[in-house]
Structure formats: structure tokens, C-alpha cells
Amino acid sequence: MRLLSILVAATLAAPAGADPAERIVSIGGSITEIVYELDQQHRLIARDTTSTFPEVALDLPDVGYVRALSPEGVLSVNPELVLAEVDAGPPEALAVLKEAGMPLVLIPDDPTAAGILEKIRAVGAALDVDAQAGALADNVAAQLDRTTARANAVAEGERKRVLFILSGEGGRILAAGRNTEAATVIGMAGAINALDGFEGYKPVSDEAIVQAAPDVILMMTRGGAVMVDNDALFALPAIAATPAGENRAVIRMGGQYLLGFGPRTAQAVQDLADALYKEQAHDSGGL
């Protein structure tokens, strides 16, 4: 996936020697954050729905959700360059942009610490600001190293078991298994993902939740709003039967902040670790 994204980026990027693009559309919340961190926001003319940070980005026109783009919406703002996460789509929309001659750079989006640094450098290369991107990557790498050291310092017997719930609509729990962004962040914070018998985000049975025996429930907020309030969450029989339910232990963090894998990830991991090992309930305002 990483090699494919780099090859696609090299194929669709602006020709060598061309003037740097000044009208850029950013597709992906972490990409937009990186553009701002590189102080290149003056070149942004539009963004996607997931680009909610920094808040000033919300003033830009919204061309749609990262995986449900309308090529007409993107082309309507007359961009000179589109930066998009490698899994942006649908493929038909990207094909239309390519056929229209639109320079399109697909940015690698590997949800790991190394992937964050790769993403920063890829955005910097696309914007022709490699030096600034290198400095930002070095700074973020140092932050990530500190989070790793903290996670490694947590004794095996003290690591909290965390159940990440993506949604609980109608009492049906959709949770994170292994090889997910949530599982990676939980591990980076020095904790254990409570469900590792499957990959991805899947509905789970009450029996599976009870057997997972999480110490803490981790959930996202969207725009500061909770999807399931505490009373409804801990009224679910399966949740109530776990250590997390008995202690009403829940941590809520902004979705893009927690799972965006961008410049703020190290701080998000720090906040998660603080909530896990300093207190049993936490609500982060990050978007």
C-alpha cells in the first residue's frame, strides 16, 4: 500500500520544474493539519469534511467526505493541485480528476508512528517545502519517542485493557479489533486492546465483550458531542458486567484528534495515557 501510494503520487504530481501550486485542495484531516503546521495554509482554497482542525479550516469550502468525493465539487473551486489520502475515493471520482488533467498527489496514510513522519514528508515534498517538513517531522518524531518511552515504562501487569467502541447505536456495539487505528493508539499509550480475536471494526456480541473484560471504555466525540451518554452506555448489560462498567470508566476523545495520525497524535497519545493511568474518566475536547 505504501509503495503504491508513492508510485501514484510520483505519477500524478505536477511536472518537475513547474511552479509550486498556489490553489490547493486538501482531502484528509491530517493532511490539512500538516499544511497548517508547515505554514502553507495561504495556498489552501478548499478542504474535505474530515478537515476540522485547526478551526479556521472550517472557513474553507467543503468539497465532501474523503471517501465519497464528488469530482465536480473538487473541480468547481478550480484547484491547481489536490492532496488526498491514499484511500480517498471513490476510484471513479479520482479517475475523473485524472482525466481532467488535475495534478493529484495521493499521500501515504500508514497508521503508525513511522507513517506519521512519512506523511509529513510526503506533504512537504508535494508543496515543495521539504526543509520545513523535515523540521516538523523531526519535532514530531521526538514527541513520539517520548510517548514510546512512557508506554514502555508501564509494567505488563499494570497495563489497562481498553475496549474501543466506534458506535453503540441501538445497543449494538461496533468495536475495534487488531490492526486498527484504535488498537495502534491504545498500544502507543501503554495499554492493551481488549479485543484481538478479529481484525478491523466489527459488531461484537455481549459474550465477547464480557470475556474481553475491559478496564476502560474508549469512545470518540464528534464536534464535542457524545454518541452514547454515560447512563445509556453503562446500562448495557454486557458493558455493566465488565470492570469498566462496574467502575463507570470511560474516556472520550475527539475522533480526528485520537485517530487522525497527524502532527497532534503524540499529544493525543499523551492525553490518553494521562487518562488511563492518572484518572479513570476523561473527556478531551480535541476534534
mmCIF file with all atom_site columns, N, CA, C and O in Angstrom, residues 226-246:
data_model
loop_
_atom_site.group_PDB
_atom_site.id
_atom_site.type_symbol
_atom_site.label_atom_id
_atom_site.label_alt_id
_atom_site.label_comp_id
_atom_site.label_asym_id
_atom_site.label_entity_id
_atom_site.label_seq_id
_atom_site.pdbx_PDB_ins_code
_atom_site.Cartn_x
_atom_site.Cartn_y
_atom_site.Cartn_z
_atom_site.occupancy
_atom_site.B_iso_or_equiv
_atom_site.pdbx_formal_charge
_atom_site.auth_seq_id
_atom_site.auth_comp_id
_atom_site.auth_asym_id
_atom_site.auth_atom_id
_atom_site.pdbx_PDB_model_num
ATOM 1  N N  . VAL A 1 226 ? -21.225 13.647 22.290 1.00 0.00 ? 226 VAL A N  1
ATOM 2  C CA . VAL A 1 226 ? -21.048 12.218 22.544 1.00 0.00 ? 226 VAL A CA 1
ATOM 3  C C  . VAL A 1 226 ? -22.107 11.446 21.775 1.00 0.00 ? 226 VAL A C  1
ATOM 4  O O  . VAL A 1 226 ? -23.214 11.921 21.545 1.00 0.00 ? 226 VAL A O  1
ATOM 5  N N  . MET A 1 227 ? -21.739 10.229 21.350 1.00 0.00 ? 227 MET A N  1
ATOM 6  C CA . MET A 1 227 ? -22.669 9.403  20.583 1.00 0.00 ? 227 MET A CA 1
ATOM 7  C C  . MET A 1 227 ? -23.609 8.622  21.498 1.00 0.00 ? 227 MET A C  1
ATOM 8  O O  . MET A 1 227 ? -24.764 8.398  21.157 1.00 0.00 ? 227 MET A O  1
ATOM 9  N N  . VAL A 1 228 ? -23.081 8.192  22.639 1.00 0.00 ? 228 VAL A N  1
ATOM 10 C CA . VAL A 1 228 ? -23.879 7.470  23.639 1.00 0.00 ? 228 VAL A CA 1
ATOM 11 C C  . VAL A 1 228 ? -23.490 8.043  24.999 1.00 0.00 ? 228 VAL A C  1
ATOM 12 O O  . VAL A 1 228 ? -22.308 8.025  25.354 1.00 0.00 ? 228 VAL A O  1
ATOM 13 N N  . ASP A 1 229 ? -24.457 8.564  25.745 1.00 0.00 ? 229 ASP A N  1
ATOM 14 C CA . ASP A 1 229 ? -24.097 9.168  27.033 1.00 0.00 ? 229 ASP A CA 1
ATOM 15 C C  . ASP A 1 229 ? -23.774 8.079  28.059 1.00 0.00 ? 229 ASP A C  1
ATOM 16 O O  . ASP A 1 229 ? -24.030 6.884  27.844 1.00 0.00 ? 229 ASP A O  1
ATOM 17 N N  . ASN A 1 230 ? -23.203 8.487  29.169 1.00 0.00 ? 230 ASN A N  1
ATOM 18 C CA . ASN A 1 230 ? -22.728 7.525  30.154 1.00 0.00 ? 230 ASN A CA 1
ATOM 19 C C  . ASN A 1 230 ? -23.840 6.639  30.695 1.00 0.00 ? 230 ASN A C  1
ATOM 20 O O  . ASN A 1 230 ? -23.650 5.431  30.874 1.00 0.00 ? 230 ASN A O  1
ATOM 21 N N  . ASP A 1 231 ? -24.967 7.232  30.986 1.00 0.00 ? 231 ASP A N  1
ATOM 22 C CA . ASP A 1 231 ? -26.060 6.441  31.553 1.00 0.00 ? 231 ASP A CA 1
ATOM 23 C C  . ASP A 1 231 ? -26.493 5.336  30.587 1.00 0.00 ? 231 ASP A C  1
ATOM 24 O O  . ASP A 1 231 ? -26.700 4.181  30.998 1.00 0.00 ? 231 ASP A O  1
ATOM 25 N N  . ALA A 1 232 ? -26.625 5.676  29.307 1.00 0.00 ? 232 ALA A N  1
ATOM 26 C CA . ALA A 1 232 ? -27.027 4.679  28.321 1.00 0.00 ? 232 ALA A CA 1
ATOM 27 C C  . ALA A 1 232 ? -25.927 3.640  28.113 1.00 0.00 ? 232 ALA A C  1
ATOM 28 O O  . ALA A 1 232 ? -26.207 2.443  27.984 1.00 0.00 ? 232 ALA A O  1
ATOM 29 N N  . LEU A 1 233 ? -24.678 4.086  28.110 1.00 0.00 ? 233 LEU A N  1
ATOM 30 C CA . LEU A 1 233 ? -23.557 3.167  27.906 1.00 0.00 ? 233 LEU A CA 1
ATOM 31 C C  . LEU A 1 233 ? -23.489 2.129  29.010 1.00 0.00 ? 233 LEU A C  1
ATOM 32 O O  . LEU A 1 233 ? -23.425 0.919  28.750 1.00 0.00 ? 233 LEU A O  1
ATOM 33 N N  . PHE A 1 234 ? -23.524 2.586  30.255 1.00 0.00 ? 234 PHE A N  1
ATOM 34 C CA . PHE A 1 234 ? -23.336 1.665  31.369 1.00 0.00 ? 234 PHE A CA 1
ATOM 35 C C  . PHE A 1 234 ? -24.608 0.920  31.744 1.00 0.00 ? 234 PHE A C  1
ATOM 36 O O  . PHE A 1 234 ? -24.583 0.030  32.600 1.00 0.00 ? 234 PHE A O  1
ATOM 37 N N  . ALA A 1 235 ? -25.709 1.255  31.064 1.00 0.00 ? 235 ALA A N  1
ATOM 38 C CA . ALA A 1 235 ? -26.935 0.481  31.235 1.00 0.00 ? 235 ALA A CA 1
ATOM 39 C C  . ALA A 1 235 ? -26.942 -0.757 30.347 1.00 0.00 ? 235 ALA A C  1
ATOM 40 O O  . ALA A 1 235 ? -27.756 -1.674 30.562 1.00 0.00 ? 235 ALA A O  1
ATOM 41 N N  . LEU A 1 236 ? -26.041 -0.814 29.365 1.00 0.00 ? 236 LEU A N  1
ATOM 42 C CA . LEU A 1 236 ? -25.959 -2.001 28.506 1.00 0.00 ? 236 LEU A CA 1
ATOM 43 C C  . LEU A 1 236 ? -25.485 -3.181 29.349 1.00 0.00 ? 236 LEU A C  1
ATOM 44 O O  . LEU A 1 236 ? -24.437 -3.098 29.999 1.00 0.00 ? 236 LEU A O  1
ATOM 45 N N  . PRO A 1 237 ? -26.204 -4.278 29.360 1.00 0.00 ? 237 PRO A N  1
ATOM 46 C CA . PRO A 1 237 ? -25.862 -5.397 30.244 1.00 0.00 ? 237 PRO A CA 1
ATOM 47 C C  . PRO A 1 237 ? -24.432 -5.899 30.064 1.00 0.00 ? 237 PRO A C  1
ATOM 48 O O  . PRO A 1 237 ? -23.752 -6.190 31.054 1.00 0.00 ? 237 PRO A O  1
ATOM 49 N N  . ALA A 1 238 ? -23.973 -6.001 28.827 1.00 0.00 ? 238 ALA A N  1
ATOM 50 C CA . ALA A 1 238 ? -22.618 -6.517 28.602 1.00 0.00 ? 238 ALA A CA 1
ATOM 51 C C  . ALA A 1 238 ? -21.567 -5.566 29.169 1.00 0.00 ? 238 ALA A C  1
ATOM 52 O O  . ALA A 1 238 ? -20.591 -5.998 29.782 1.00 0.00 ? 238 ALA A O  1
ATOM 53 N N  . ILE A 1 239 ? -21.761 -4.285 28.960 1.00 0.00 ? 239 ILE A N  1
ATOM 54 C CA . ILE A 1 239 ? -20.805 -3.290 29.486 1.00 0.00 ? 239 ILE A CA 1
ATOM 55 C C  . ILE A 1 239 ? -20.855 -3.279 31.009 1.00 0.00 ? 239 ILE A C  1
ATOM 56 O O  . ILE A 1 239 ? -19.819 -3.232 31.685 1.00 0.00 ? 239 ILE A O  1
ATOM 57 N N  . ALA A 1 240 ? -22.054 -3.346 31.564 1.00 0.00 ? 240 ALA A N  1
ATOM 58 C CA . ALA A 1 240 ? -22.208 -3.316 33.023 1.00 0.00 ? 240 ALA A CA 1
ATOM 59 C C  . ALA A 1 240 ? -21.497 -4.483 33.696 1.00 0.00 ? 240 ALA A C  1
ATOM 60 O O  . ALA A 1 240 ? -21.069 -4.367 34.855 1.00 0.00 ? 240 ALA A O  1
ATOM 61 N N  . ALA A 1 241 ? -21.328 -5.595 32.980 1.00 0.00 ? 241 ALA A N  1
ATOM 62 C CA . ALA A 1 241 ? -20.722 -6.792 33.562 1.00 0.00 ? 241 ALA A CA 1
ATOM 63 C C  . ALA A 1 241 ? -19.198 -6.795 33.480 1.00 0.00 ? 241 ALA A C  1
ATOM 64 O O  . ALA A 1 241 ? -18.561 -7.768 33.875 1.00 0.00 ? 241 ALA A O  1
ATOM 65 N N  . THR A 1 242 ? -18.611 -5.715 32.972 1.00 0.00 ? 242 THR A N  1
ATOM 66 C CA . THR A 1 242 ? -17.154 -5.642 32.847 1.00 0.00 ? 242 THR A CA 1
ATOM 67 C C  . THR A 1 242 ? -16.572 -4.759 33.953 1.00 0.00 ? 242 THR A C  1
ATOM 68 O O  . THR A 1 242 ? -17.298 -3.976 34.586 1.00 0.00 ? 242 THR A O  1
ATOM 69 N N  . PRO A 1 243 ? -15.267 -4.851 34.215 1.00 0.00 ? 243 PRO A N  1
ATOM 70 C CA . PRO A 1 243 ? -14.642 -3.927 35.175 1.00 0.00 ? 243 PRO A CA 1
ATOM 71 C C  . PRO A 1 243 ? -14.871 -2.474 34.807 1.00 0.00 ? 243 PRO A C  1
ATOM 72 O O  . PRO A 1 243 ? -15.073 -1.617 35.687 1.00 0.00 ? 243 PRO A O  1
ATOM 73 N N  . ALA A 1 244 ? -14.866 -2.158 33.502 1.00 0.00 ? 244 ALA A N  1
ATOM 74 C CA . ALA A 1 244 ? -15.125 -0.781 33.081 1.00 0.00 ? 244 ALA A CA 1
ATOM 75 C C  . ALA A 1 244 ? -16.527 -0.349 33.486 1.00 0.00 ? 244 ALA A C  1
ATOM 76 O O  . ALA A 1 244 ? -16.742 0.789  33.939 1.00 0.00 ? 244 ALA A O  1
ATOM 77 N N  . GLY A 1 245 ? -17.488 -1.255 33.318 1.00 0.00 ? 245 GLY A N  1
ATOM 78 C CA . GLY A 1 245 ? -18.857 -0.926 33.694 1.00 0.00 ? 245 GLY A CA 1
ATOM 79 C C  . GLY A 1 245 ? -19.024 -0.778 35.190 1.00 0.00 ? 245 GLY A C  1
ATOM 80 O O  . GLY A 1 245 ? -19.719 0.127  35.664 1.00 0.00 ? 245 GLY A O  1
ATOM 81 N N  . GLU A 1 246 ? -18.387 -1.649 35.937 1.00 0.00 ? 246 GLU A N  1
ATOM 82 C CA . GLU A 1 246 ? -18.500 -1.575 37.401 1.00 0.00 ? 246 GLU A CA 1
ATOM 83 C C  . GLU A 1 246 ? -17.932 -0.267 37.938 1.00 0.00 ? 246 GLU A C  1
ATOM 84 O O  . GLU A 1 246 ? -18.446 0.292  38.917 1.00 0.00 ? 246 GLU A O  1
#
